[in-house]
Amino acid sequence: MPLPLFADPTGPAYPLHIVPQDQFDSWHSAQPEKLKTWVTAQGFNGGLGQAVLLPGDDGAPDSAVVGYGSAQTRARGRFHLAAAAAKLPKGAYKIASGLPEDQSEIEALGWLLAGYRFDRYRDQTEMAARLVAPKDIDANALAAIAMGEALTRDLINTPASDMGPDDLEAAARNLAAQHDAKIAVTLGDDLLAENLPMIHTVGRAANRAPRLIDMRWGDAGPHITLVGKGVCFDTGGLNLKPGASMGLMKKDMGGAAAVLGLAQMIMASGLPLQLRVLIPAVENAVSGNAFRPGDILTSRKGLTVEINNTDAEGRLVLADALALAEEEDPDFIVSMATLTGAARVAVGPDLAPYYCDDSSFVALLEVAAQRQADPIWRMPFHRPYETMIEPGIADLDNAPKGGFAGSITAALFLRRFVEKTPYAHFDIYGWQPSNAPARPKGGAGQGTRALLKTFAQMAHA
């Protein structure tokens, strides 16, 4: 189902009044007696997510009112208008009063995101209410963001039976065709010929060949390279995951889905960037030629890696792609990956932890994340932990023993493959565990809106 966009601004629309809970009494007292009676009968008091259609003099609906909650309840969530939008009956709505000006953009985006439905395998009911874009926002820019987020969600929500490395390649090719981007794919044994050995090793046991997807777009502005982990399903390899841990592994390509969604946002917005997207797309499967615990691999960069757990495969495929990315001397590299359970233990599913030592980039990113309601949390490249990823028998250990600082040691591992270029790594979850306003249960983009706004500032600096 296509993502619903904004309503026709020239068509009929119900005026929409937004009432915070602490302003309900004053709003209510200013209404005609009939409306007071009607609103009271509906139980409306300005609570977050409440929505009531209001009758006109002839009894037919002629406007609507929604609750905006209290400052305390709003502080515990985001996309507050979306909670009510999903309850409004069919029609177009135009905000008439009550929305703080500095919230217009994020609440309008939330309304769009609330319209997402994943209907590939089952018919879904379309959201009935459409919003007329507020005049003080860039409707096209928000539509580009919403479409990018929808792409990310669709890719993650699709099961591995229909989203293997070949399907992920097809999705990237489709995106490239939409925006006249160039794309090249290194497939199967050609990975060895092109010195991408760890991508080949991780993916060689599957019946769908491993590959590196390389997409380019734009010819002016800062050179930005995005690297996304595309493990389309992760059994854990010979260190087989238990069944309970394997249930969500269709989302292990969430990093690839996120960078493709971000690329959609960048290209649809026409940002003046030189964009490169690298996706090592593999399936970590089990067969006679699967890589083994104790193996020592030689990476593209020449660093050797001891395999202490075949379930720590994401950092291996990312390492080769990151080494390739840096060889071109871009202005900035970002990797995104559903990399470690340790990150979830540290910050939970809602925050996107990231690592970056570039202070100017961090300053831009933190402001952008706040304004875009895209929560992130900075984590440290803590140098004293470097010894934890040095096993002695090889340059690096892919799965240090002990269980401490798992997300940090994974980030330190990746940073060994980006030595000169400014770099940020996002260890995302890529999944919304339960329904929330504008964020249905299922695949989710994290950090992408903050990155989009940061890149926009870099491009226009």
CSV table of C-alpha atoms in Angstrom, one decimal:
chain,number,residue,atom,x,y,z
A,1,MET,CA,0.0,0.0,0.0
A,2,PRO,CA,1.5,3.4,-0.9
A,3,LEU,CA,2.2,5.6,2.0
A,4,PRO,CA,-0.6,8.2,2.3
A,5,LEU,CA,0.8,11.7,1.7
A,6,PHE,CA,-0.7,15.1,2.4
A,7,ALA,CA,-4.3,15.9,1.4
A,8,ASP,CA,-5.1,18.2,-1.5
A,9,PRO,CA,-4.8,21.8,0.0
A,10,THR,CA,-7.5,23.0,-2.4
A,11,GLY,CA,-10.1,20.5,-1.4
A,12,PRO,CA,-12.6,20.5,1.5
A,13,ALA,CA,-11.1,19.9,4.9
A,14,TYR,CA,-12.3,19.9,8.5
A,15,PRO,CA,-10.8,22.5,10.7
A,16,LEU,CA,-8.7,20.7,13.4
A,17,HIS,CA,-8.3,22.2,16.9
A,18,ILE,CA,-5.6,20.9,19.1
A,19,VAL,CA,-6.2,21.3,22.9
A,20,PRO,CA,-3.5,20.6,25.5
A,21,GLN,CA,-4.9,19.1,28.7
A,22,ASP,CA,-3.9,22.1,30.8
A,23,GLN,CA,-5.9,24.4,28.5
A,24,PHE,CA,-9.0,22.3,28.3
A,25,ASP,CA,-11.0,24.2,30.8
A,26,SER,CA,-10.5,27.6,29.1
A,27,TRP,CA,-11.1,26.1,25.7
A,28,HIS,CA,-14.3,24.3,26.9
A,29,SER,CA,-15.7,27.4,28.6
A,30,ALA,CA,-15.4,29.4,25.3
A,31,GLN,CA,-17.5,26.9,23.3
A,32,PRO,CA,-21.3,27.2,22.7
A,33,GLU,CA,-23.4,25.2,25.1
A,34,LYS,CA,-24.3,22.5,22.5
A,35,LEU,CA,-20.6,21.8,21.9
A,36,LYS,CA,-19.9,21.8,25.6
A,37,THR,CA,-22.5,19.2,26.1
A,38,TRP,CA,-21.3,17.2,23.1
A,39,VAL,CA,-17.7,17.2,24.1
A,40,THR,CA,-18.5,16.3,27.7
A,41,ALA,CA,-20.6,13.4,26.5
A,42,GLN,CA,-17.7,12.1,24.5
A,43,GLY,CA,-15.4,12.2,27.5
A,44,PHE,CA,-13.0,14.6,25.9
A,45,ASN,CA,-10.7,16.4,28.3
A,46,GLY,CA,-7.6,17.2,26.2
A,47,GLY,CA,-5.9,13.9,27.0
A,48,LEU,CA,-3.2,12.7,24.7
A,49,GLY,CA,-4.6,10.9,21.7
A,50,GLN,CA,-8.2,11.8,22.2
A,51,ALA,CA,-10.2,12.8,19.1
A,52,VAL,CA,-13.7,14.0,18.6
A,53,LEU,CA,-15.6,15.1,15.5
A,54,LEU,CA,-17.7,18.2,16.3
A,55,PRO,CA,-21.2,18.9,14.8
A,56,GLY,CA,-22.2,22.1,13.2
A,57,ASP,CA,-25.6,23.9,13.5
A,58,ASP,CA,-27.2,21.4,11.2
A,59,GLY,CA,-25.9,18.4,13.1
A,60,ALA,CA,-23.4,17.4,10.4
A,61,PRO,CA,-19.7,17.3,11.3
A,62,ASP,CA,-17.9,20.5,10.5
A,63,SER,CA,-14.7,20.4,12.6
A,64,ALA,CA,-12.7,18.2,14.9
A,65,VAL,CA,-10.8,18.5,18.2
A,66,VAL,CA,-7.9,16.4,19.4
A,67,GLY,CA,-6.2,16.2,22.8
A,68,TYR,CA,-2.5,17.1,23.1
A,69,GLY,CA,-2.0,15.9,26.7
A,70,SER,CA,0.1,17.5,29.3
A,71,ALA,CA,3.7,18.5,29.1
A,72,GLN,CA,4.6,15.6,31.3
A,73,THR,CA,2.9,13.0,29.0
A,74,ARG,CA,4.4,14.6,25.9
A,75,ALA,CA,7.8,14.4,27.4
A,76,ARG,CA,7.4,10.6,27.5
A,77,GLY,CA,6.9,10.1,23.8
A,78,ARG,CA,6.8,11.8,20.4
A,79,PHE,CA,4.5,12.2,17.4
A,80,HIS,CA,1.7,13.2,19.7
A,81,LEU,CA,-0.7,14.3,17.0
A,82,ALA,CA,-0.4,10.9,15.3
A,83,ALA,CA,-2.0,9.2,18.3
A,84,ALA,CA,-5.2,11.1,17.6
A,85,ALA,CA,-4.9,11.1,13.8
A,86,ALA,CA,-5.4,7.3,13.7
A,87,LYS,CA,-8.8,7.7,15.5
A,88,LEU,CA,-10.3,10.4,13.2
A,89,PRO,CA,-12.9,9.3,10.6
A,90,LYS,CA,-12.3,9.5,6.9
A,91,GLY,CA,-11.6,13.0,5.5
A,92,ALA,CA,-9.1,15.8,5.2
A,93,TYR,CA,-8.1,17.9,8.2
A,94,LYS,CA,-6.5,21.3,8.4
A,95,ILE,CA,-4.9,22.5,11.6
A,96,ALA,CA,-6.8,25.6,12.7
A,97,SER,CA,-5.5,26.2,16.2
A,98,GLY,CA,-3.5,25.0,19.1
A,99,LEU,CA,-0.3,23.5,17.6
A,100,PRO,CA,2.9,25.2,18.7
A,101,GLU,CA,4.7,26.6,15.6
A,102,ASP,CA,7.9,24.8,16.4
A,103,GLN,CA,6.1,21.5,16.4
A,104,SER,CA,4.4,21.8,13.0
A,105,GLU,CA,7.1,19.9,11.1
A,106,ILE,CA,7.5,17.0,13.4
A,107,GLU,CA,3.8,16.5,14.0
A,108,ALA,CA,3.0,16.7,10.3
A,109,LEU,CA,5.7,14.1,9.7
A,110,GLY,CA,4.2,11.9,12.5
A,111,TRP,CA,0.9,12.1,10.7
A,112,LEU,CA,2.4,10.8,7.5
A,113,LEU,CA,4.3,8.0,9.3
A,114,ALA,CA,1.1,6.9,11.0
A,115,GLY,CA,-0.3,6.1,7.6
A,116,TYR,CA,2.3,3.3,7.0
A,117,ARG,CA,0.8,-0.1,6.4
A,118,PHE,CA,2.7,-3.3,5.6
A,119,ASP,CA,0.3,-5.1,3.3
A,120,ARG,CA,2.5,-7.5,1.2
A,121,TYR,CA,1.0,-10.6,2.8
A,122,ARG,CA,-2.4,-9.4,4.1
A,123,ASP,CA,-4.8,-6.6,3.2
A,124,GLN,CA,-4.6,-3.7,5.7
A,125,THR,CA,-7.0,-1.0,6.4
A,126,GLU,CA,-5.8,2.4,5.1
A,127,MET,CA,-5.7,5.2,7.6
A,128,ALA,CA,-8.8,7.3,7.0
A,129,ALA,CA,-7.7,10.8,8.0
A,130,ARG,CA,-5.4,12.9,5.8
A,131,LEU,CA,-3.7,16.1,6.8
A,132,VAL,CA,-3.4,19.3,4.8
A,133,ALA,CA,0.2,20.3,5.1
A,134,PRO,CA,0.7,23.3,7.4
A,135,LYS,CA,1.8,26.4,5.5
A,136,ASP,CA,5.0,26.8,7.5
A,137,ILE,CA,6.6,23.5,6.5
A,138,ASP,CA,8.2,22.0,3.4
A,139,ALA,CA,5.7,19.4,2.4
A,140,ASN,CA,7.9,17.8,-0.3
A,141,ALA,CA,10.8,17.4,2.1
A,142,LEU,CA,8.6,15.7,4.7
A,143,ALA,CA,7.1,13.4,2.0
A,144,ALA,CA,10.7,12.4,1.0
A,145,ILE,CA,11.5,11.5,4.6
A,146,ALA,CA,8.3,9.5,5.0
A,147,MET,CA,8.9,7.6,1.8
A,148,GLY,CA,12.5,6.8,3.0
A,149,GLU,CA,11.2,5.6,6.3
A,150,ALA,CA,8.5,3.5,4.5
A,151,LEU,CA,11.2,1.8,2.4
A,152,THR,CA,13.3,1.0,5.5
A,153,ARG,CA,10.2,-0.5,7.2
A,154,ASP,CA,9.2,-2.5,4.2
A,155,LEU,CA,12.6,-4.1,3.7
A,156,ILE,CA,12.9,-5.1,7.4
A,157,ASN,CA,9.4,-6.4,7.7
A,158,THR,CA,9.8,-8.7,4.7
A,159,PRO,CA,10.8,-12.2,5.8
A,160,ALA,CA,14.1,-13.7,4.6
A,161,SER,CA,12.2,-16.0,2.2
A,162,ASP,CA,11.5,-12.9,0.1
A,163,MET,CA,14.4,-10.7,1.3
A,164,GLY,CA,17.6,-12.6,0.6
A,165,PRO,CA,20.8,-11.0,-0.8
A,166,ASP,CA,19.3,-11.2,-4.3
A,167,ASP,CA,16.1,-9.5,-3.2
A,168,LEU,CA,18.1,-6.8,-1.3
A,169,GLU,CA,20.1,-6.2,-4.5
A,170,ALA,CA,16.8,-5.9,-6.4
A,171,ALA,CA,15.5,-3.3,-3.9
A,172,ALA,CA,18.7,-1.3,-4.3
A,173,ARG,CA,18.6,-1.5,-8.1
A,174,ASN,CA,15.0,-0.3,-8.0
A,175,LEU,CA,15.9,2.7,-5.8
A,176,ALA,CA,18.9,3.5,-8.1
A,177,ALA,CA,16.6,3.5,-11.2
A,178,GLN,CA,14.1,5.8,-9.5
A,179,HIS,CA,16.8,8.4,-8.9
A,180,ASP,CA,19.1,7.8,-11.9
A,181,ALA,CA,21.9,6.5,-9.6
A,182,LYS,CA,24.7,4.2,-10.7
A,183,ILE,CA,24.9,0.7,-9.2
A,184,ALA,CA,27.4,-2.1,-9.5
A,185,VAL,CA,27.3,-5.5,-7.7
A,186,THR,CA,30.2,-7.9,-7.0
A,187,LEU,CA,28.8,-11.4,-6.7
A,188,GLY,CA,29.8,-14.7,-5.3
A,189,ASP,CA,33.4,-15.8,-6.1
A,190,ASP,CA,34.1,-12.5,-7.7
A,191,LEU,CA,34.3,-11.2,-4.2
A,192,LEU,CA,37.5,-13.1,-3.8
A,193,ALA,CA,38.9,-11.7,-7.1
A,194,GLU,CA,38.0,-8.2,-5.9
A,195,ASN,CA,39.7,-8.7,-2.5
A,196,LEU,CA,36.5,-8.8,-0.4
A,197,PRO,CA,37.3,-12.1,1.3
A,198,MET,CA,35.4,-11.7,4.6
A,199,ILE,CA,32.1,-10.9,2.8
A,200,HIS,CA,32.6,-14.0,0.8
A,201,THR,CA,33.5,-16.2,3.8
A,202,VAL,CA,30.5,-15.2,5.8
A,203,GLY,CA,28.0,-15.7,2.9
A,204,ARG,CA,29.5,-18.7,1.1
A,205,ALA,CA,27.5,-21.4,3.0
A,206,ALA,CA,24.1,-20.0,1.9
A,207,ASN,CA,22.4,-21.1,-1.3
A,208,ARG,CA,22.0,-17.4,-2.2
A,209,ALA,CA,25.3,-16.0,-3.2
A,210,PRO,CA,26.9,-13.2,-1.1
A,211,ARG,CA,27.5,-9.9,-2.8
A,212,LEU,CA,28.6,-6.3,-2.4
A,213,ILE,CA,26.1,-3.7,-3.6
A,214,ASP,CA,27.8,-0.4,-4.6
A,215,MET,CA,25.5,2.6,-5.4
A,216,ARG,CA,26.6,6.1,-6.4
A,217,TRP,CA,24.6,9.3,-6.8
A,218,GLY,CA,25.4,13.0,-7.2
A,219,ASP,CA,28.5,14.8,-8.6
A,220,ALA,CA,29.0,17.8,-6.3
A,221,GLY,CA,29.2,18.6,-2.7
A,222,PRO,CA,30.7,16.6,0.3
A,223,HIS,CA,31.5,13.0,-0.5
A,224,ILE,CA,29.5,10.9,2.0
A,225,THR,CA,29.7,7.1,2.1
A,226,LEU,CA,27.1,5.0,3.9
A,227,VAL,CA,27.8,1.4,4.8
A,228,GLY,CA,24.9,-0.9,5.8
A,229,LYS,CA,25.0,-4.4,7.3
A,230,GLY,CA,23.0,-6.6,5.0
A,231,VAL,CA,22.8,-9.9,6.8
A,232,CYS,CA,19.5,-11.0,5.4
A,233,PHE,CA,19.2,-13.8,7.9
A,234,ASP,CA,21.5,-14.8,10.7
A,235,THR,CA,21.3,-18.4,12.0
A,236,GLY,CA,24.5,-17.7,14.0
A,237,GLY,CA,26.4,-20.1,11.6
A,238,LEU,CA,28.1,-23.0,13.3
A,239,ASN,CA,27.6,-21.2,16.6
A,240,LEU,CA,23.9,-21.7,16.0
A,241,LYS,CA,21.5,-19.4,17.7
A,242,PRO,CA,18.8,-21.0,19.9
A,243,GLY,CA,15.3,-20.7,18.4
A,244,ALA,CA,14.2,-17.8,20.5
A,245,SER,CA,17.1,-15.8,19.4
A,246,MET,CA,16.5,-16.6,15.7
A,247,GLY,CA,12.9,-15.4,15.6
A,248,LEU,CA,13.7,-11.8,14.6
A,249,MET,CA,16.8,-12.4,12.5
A,250,LYS,CA,15.0,-11.3,9.3
A,251,LYS,CA,15.8,-7.8,10.7
A,252,ASP,CA,19.5,-8.4,10.7
A,253,MET,CA,19.7,-6.5,7.5
A,254,GLY,CA,18.3,-3.5,9.3
A,255,GLY,CA,21.5,-1.5,8.7
A,256,ALA,CA,21.2,-2.0,5.0
A,257,ALA,CA,17.5,-1.1,5.1
A,258,ALA,CA,18.4,2.1,7.1
A,259,VAL,CA,21.0,3.3,4.6
A,260,LEU,CA,18.8,2.6,1.6
A,261,GLY,CA,16.0,4.6,3.3
A,262,LEU,CA,18.4,7.4,4.1
A,263,ALA,CA,19.6,7.3,0.5
A,264,GLN,CA,16.0,7.6,-0.6
A,265,MET,CA,15.6,10.7,1.6
A,266,ILE,CA,18.9,12.3,0.3
A,267,MET,CA,18.2,11.7,-3.4
A,268,ALA,CA,14.5,12.6,-3.3
A,269,SER,CA,15.4,15.8,-1.4
A,270,GLY,CA,18.1,16.6,-4.0
A,271,LEU,CA,20.8,17.3,-1.5
A,272,PRO,CA,24.1,18.5,-3.1
A,273,LEU,CA,26.1,15.5,-2.1
A,274,GLN,CA,28.3,12.9,-3.7
A,275,LEU,CA,26.7,9.8,-2.2
A,276,ARG,CA,28.0,6.3,-2.1
A,277,VAL,CA,26.1,3.4,-0.5
A,278,LEU,CA,27.9,0.1,0.2
A,279,ILE,CA,26.0,-2.9,1.3
A,280,PRO,CA,27.6,-6.3,2.0
A,281,ALA,CA,24.6,-8.6,1.4
A,282,VAL,CA,24.9,-12.1,2.8
A,283,GLU,CA,23.0,-14.9,4.6
A,284,ASN,CA,24.9,-16.4,7.6
A,285,ALA,CA,23.9,-20.0,7.0
A,286,VAL,CA,25.1,-23.5,8.0
A,287,SER,CA,26.5,-26.0,5.5
A,288,GLY,CA,29.7,-28.0,4.9
A,289,ASN,CA,31.6,-25.0,3.8
A,290,ALA,CA,30.5,-22.6,6.6
A,291,PHE,CA,33.4,-20.8,8.3
A,292,ARG,CA,34.3,-22.2,11.7
A,293,PRO,CA,35.2,-21.1,15.2
A,294,GLY,CA,39.0,-20.9,15.4
A,295,ASP,CA,39.4,-19.9,11.7
A,296,ILE,CA,41.7,-17.0,11.0
A,297,LEU,CA,40.5,-14.7,8.2
A,298,THR,CA,42.6,-12.2,6.3
A,299,SER,CA,40.6,-9.0,5.6
A,300,ARG,CA,40.7,-6.6,2.6
A,301,LYS,CA,42.8,-4.3,4.7
A,302,GLY,CA,45.3,-7.1,5.5
A,303,LEU,CA,44.4,-7.4,9.1
A,304,THR,CA,43.9,-10.9,10.3
A,305,VAL,CA,40.8,-11.9,12.4
A,306,GLU,CA,40.4,-14.9,14.7
A,307,ILE,CA,36.9,-16.2,14.6
A,308,ASN,CA,35.8,-17.0,18.2
A,309,ASN,CA,32.1,-16.9,17.4
A,310,THR,CA,30.5,-17.3,13.9
A,311,ASP,CA,27.5,-15.4,15.3
A,312,ALA,CA,29.6,-12.2,15.3
A,313,GLU,CA,29.6,-12.0,11.5
A,314,GLY,CA,28.2,-8.6,10.9
A,315,ARG,CA,31.4,-6.8,11.9
A,316,LEU,CA,33.3,-9.1,9.4
A,317,VAL,CA,31.3,-8.1,6.3
A,318,LEU,CA,31.3,-4.4,7.4
A,319,ALA,CA,35.1,-4.5,7.8
A,320,ASP,CA,35.7,-5.3,4.2
A,321,ALA,CA,33.2,-2.7,3.0
A,322,LEU,CA,34.6,0.0,5.4
A,323,ALA,CA,38.1,-0.7,4.1
A,324,LEU,CA,36.9,-0.3,0.6
A,325,ALA,CA,35.0,2.9,1.5
A,326,GLU,CA,38.1,4.6,3.0
A,327,GLU,CA,40.3,3.8,-0.1
A,328,GLU,CA,38.4,6.5,-1.9
A,329,ASP,CA,39.1,9.2,0.8
A,330,PRO,CA,35.5,10.4,1.3
A,331,ASP,CA,34.7,13.3,3.5
A,332,PHE,CA,32.7,11.2,5.9
A,333,ILE,CA,31.8,7.5,6.4
A,334,VAL,CA,28.8,6.3,8.4
A,335,SER,CA,28.1,2.6,9.1
A,336,MET,CA,24.7,1.4,10.3
A,337,ALA,CA,24.1,-2.1,11.6
A,338,THR,CA,22.0,-4.2,13.9
A,339,LEU,CA,25.2,-5.3,15.4
A,340,THR,CA,25.1,-6.2,19.1
A,341,GLY,CA,22.6,-7.3,21.7
A,342,ALA,CA,24.8,-5.4,24.1
A,343,ALA,CA,23.6,-2.1,22.6
A,344,ARG,CA,20.0,-3.1,23.5
A,345,VAL,CA,21.0,-4.0,27.0
A,346,ALA,CA,22.7,-0.6,27.3
A,347,VAL,CA,20.0,1.7,25.9
A,348,GLY,CA,16.9,-0.4,25.0
A,349,PRO,CA,15.1,-0.5,21.6
A,350,ASP,CA,14.2,3.1,21.3
A,351,LEU,CA,17.6,4.8,21.3
A,352,ALA,CA,20.1,4.5,18.5
A,353,PRO,CA,23.6,4.4,20.1
A,354,TYR,CA,26.3,5.8,18.0
A,355,TYR,CA,30.1,6.3,18.1
A,356,CYS,CA,31.9,9.3,16.7
A,357,ASP,CA,35.0,11.3,17.6
A,358,ASP,CA,34.4,14.1,15.2
A,359,SER,CA,33.2,16.9,17.5
A,360,SER,CA,31.8,19.2,14.7
A,361,PHE,CA,29.8,16.3,13.3
A,362,VAL,CA,28.6,15.3,16.8
A,363,ALA,CA,27.4,18.8,17.5
A,364,LEU,CA,25.4,19.0,14.3
A,365,LEU,CA,24.0,15.5,14.8
A,366,GLU,CA,22.8,16.0,18.4
A,367,VAL,CA,20.9,19.2,17.5
A,368,ALA,CA,19.4,17.5,14.4
A,369,ALA,CA,18.3,14.4,16.4
A,370,GLN,CA,16.5,16.6,19.0
A,371,ARG,CA,14.7,18.6,16.3
A,372,GLN,CA,13.7,15.5,14.3
A,373,ALA,CA,12.4,13.5,17.3
A,374,ASP,CA,15.0,10.9,16.3
A,375,PRO,CA,16.5,9.8,19.6
A,376,ILE,CA,20.2,8.9,19.6
A,377,TRP,CA,22.8,8.3,22.3
A,378,ARG,CA,26.6,8.9,22.0
A,379,MET,CA,28.8,6.0,23.1
A,380,PRO,CA,32.6,6.1,23.5
A,381,PHE,CA,35.4,4.6,21.4
A,382,HIS,CA,37.0,3.7,24.7
A,383,ARG,CA,40.7,3.1,23.8
A,384,PRO,CA,41.6,1.1,26.9
A,385,TYR,CA,39.3,-1.6,25.6
A,386,GLU,CA,41.4,-2.1,22.5
A,387,THR,CA,43.3,-4.9,24.1
A,388,MET,CA,40.0,-6.9,24.4
A,389,ILE,CA,39.9,-7.2,20.6
A,390,GLU,CA,43.5,-8.4,20.3
A,391,PRO,CA,43.7,-12.2,20.7
A,392,GLY,CA,47.4,-12.5,20.2
A,393,ILE,CA,47.2,-15.2,17.5
A,394,ALA,CA,45.8,-12.7,15.1
A,395,ASP,CA,45.5,-9.0,14.8
A,396,LEU,CA,41.8,-8.9,15.9
A,397,ASP,CA,39.2,-11.1,17.7
A,398,ASN,CA,35.7,-11.0,16.3
A,399,ALA,CA,34.1,-12.0,19.6
A,400,PRO,CA,36.0,-11.1,22.8
A,401,LYS,CA,35.3,-13.4,25.7
A,402,GLY,CA,34.0,-12.1,29.0
A,403,GLY,CA,30.8,-10.4,27.9
A,404,PHE,CA,31.8,-6.9,28.9
A,405,ALA,CA,31.3,-3.8,26.7
A,406,GLY,CA,30.1,-5.8,23.7
A,407,SER,CA,28.9,-2.8,21.7
A,408,ILE,CA,32.0,-0.8,22.4
A,409,THR,CA,34.4,-3.6,21.4
A,410,ALA,CA,32.4,-4.1,18.2
A,411,ALA,CA,32.7,-0.4,17.4
A,412,LEU,CA,36.5,-0.5,18.2
A,413,PHE,CA,36.8,-3.5,15.8
A,414,LEU,CA,35.1,-1.5,13.0
A,415,ARG,CA,37.2,1.6,13.6
A,416,ARG,CA,40.4,-0.5,12.9
A,417,PHE,CA,39.2,-0.4,9.2
A,418,VAL,CA,38.6,3.4,9.1
A,419,GLU,CA,41.9,5.0,10.1
A,420,LYS,CA,41.9,8.4,8.5
A,421,THR,CA,38.4,9.4,7.5
A,422,PRO,CA,35.9,11.0,9.9
A,423,TYR,CA,33.6,8.2,10.9
A,424,ALA,CA,30.4,7.5,12.8
A,425,HIS,CA,29.0,4.0,13.6
A,426,PHE,CA,25.4,3.4,14.5
A,427,ASP,CA,24.5,0.2,16.4
A,428,ILE,CA,20.8,0.2,15.9
A,429,TYR,CA,17.9,-2.2,16.7
A,430,GLY,CA,15.8,-1.6,13.6
A,431,TRP,CA,12.6,-2.8,15.2
A,432,GLN,CA,9.7,-1.3,17.1
A,433,PRO,CA,8.6,-4.0,19.7
A,434,SER,CA,5.1,-2.6,20.2
A,435,ASN,CA,2.7,-0.1,18.6
A,436,ALA,CA,3.4,3.5,19.3
A,437,PRO,CA,2.2,6.8,17.6
A,438,ALA,CA,3.5,6.8,14.1
A,439,ARG,CA,5.6,3.7,14.8
A,440,PRO,CA,3.7,0.5,14.3
A,441,LYS,CA,5.2,-2.8,15.6
A,442,GLY,CA,7.8,-4.0,13.2
A,443,GLY,CA,10.7,-2.6,11.2
A,444,ALA,CA,11.9,0.9,12.0
A,445,GLY,CA,14.4,3.4,10.9
A,446,GLN,CA,16.7,4.9,13.6
A,447,GLY,CA,19.1,7.8,13.3
A,448,THR,CA,18.3,8.4,9.6
A,449,ARG,CA,16.4,11.6,10.0
A,450,ALA,CA,19.1,13.0,12.2
A,451,LEU,CA,21.7,12.1,9.7
A,452,LEU,CA,19.7,13.6,6.8
A,453,LYS,CA,19.5,17.0,8.5
A,454,THR,CA,23.2,16.8,9.5
A,455,PHE,CA,24.2,16.0,5.9
A,456,ALA,CA,22.0,18.9,4.7
A,457,GLN,CA,23.9,21.3,6.9
A,458,MET,CA,27.2,19.9,5.7
A,459,ALA,CA,26.1,20.2,2.1
A,460,HIS,CA,25.0,23.8,2.5
A,461,ALA,CA,27.9,25.0,4.7
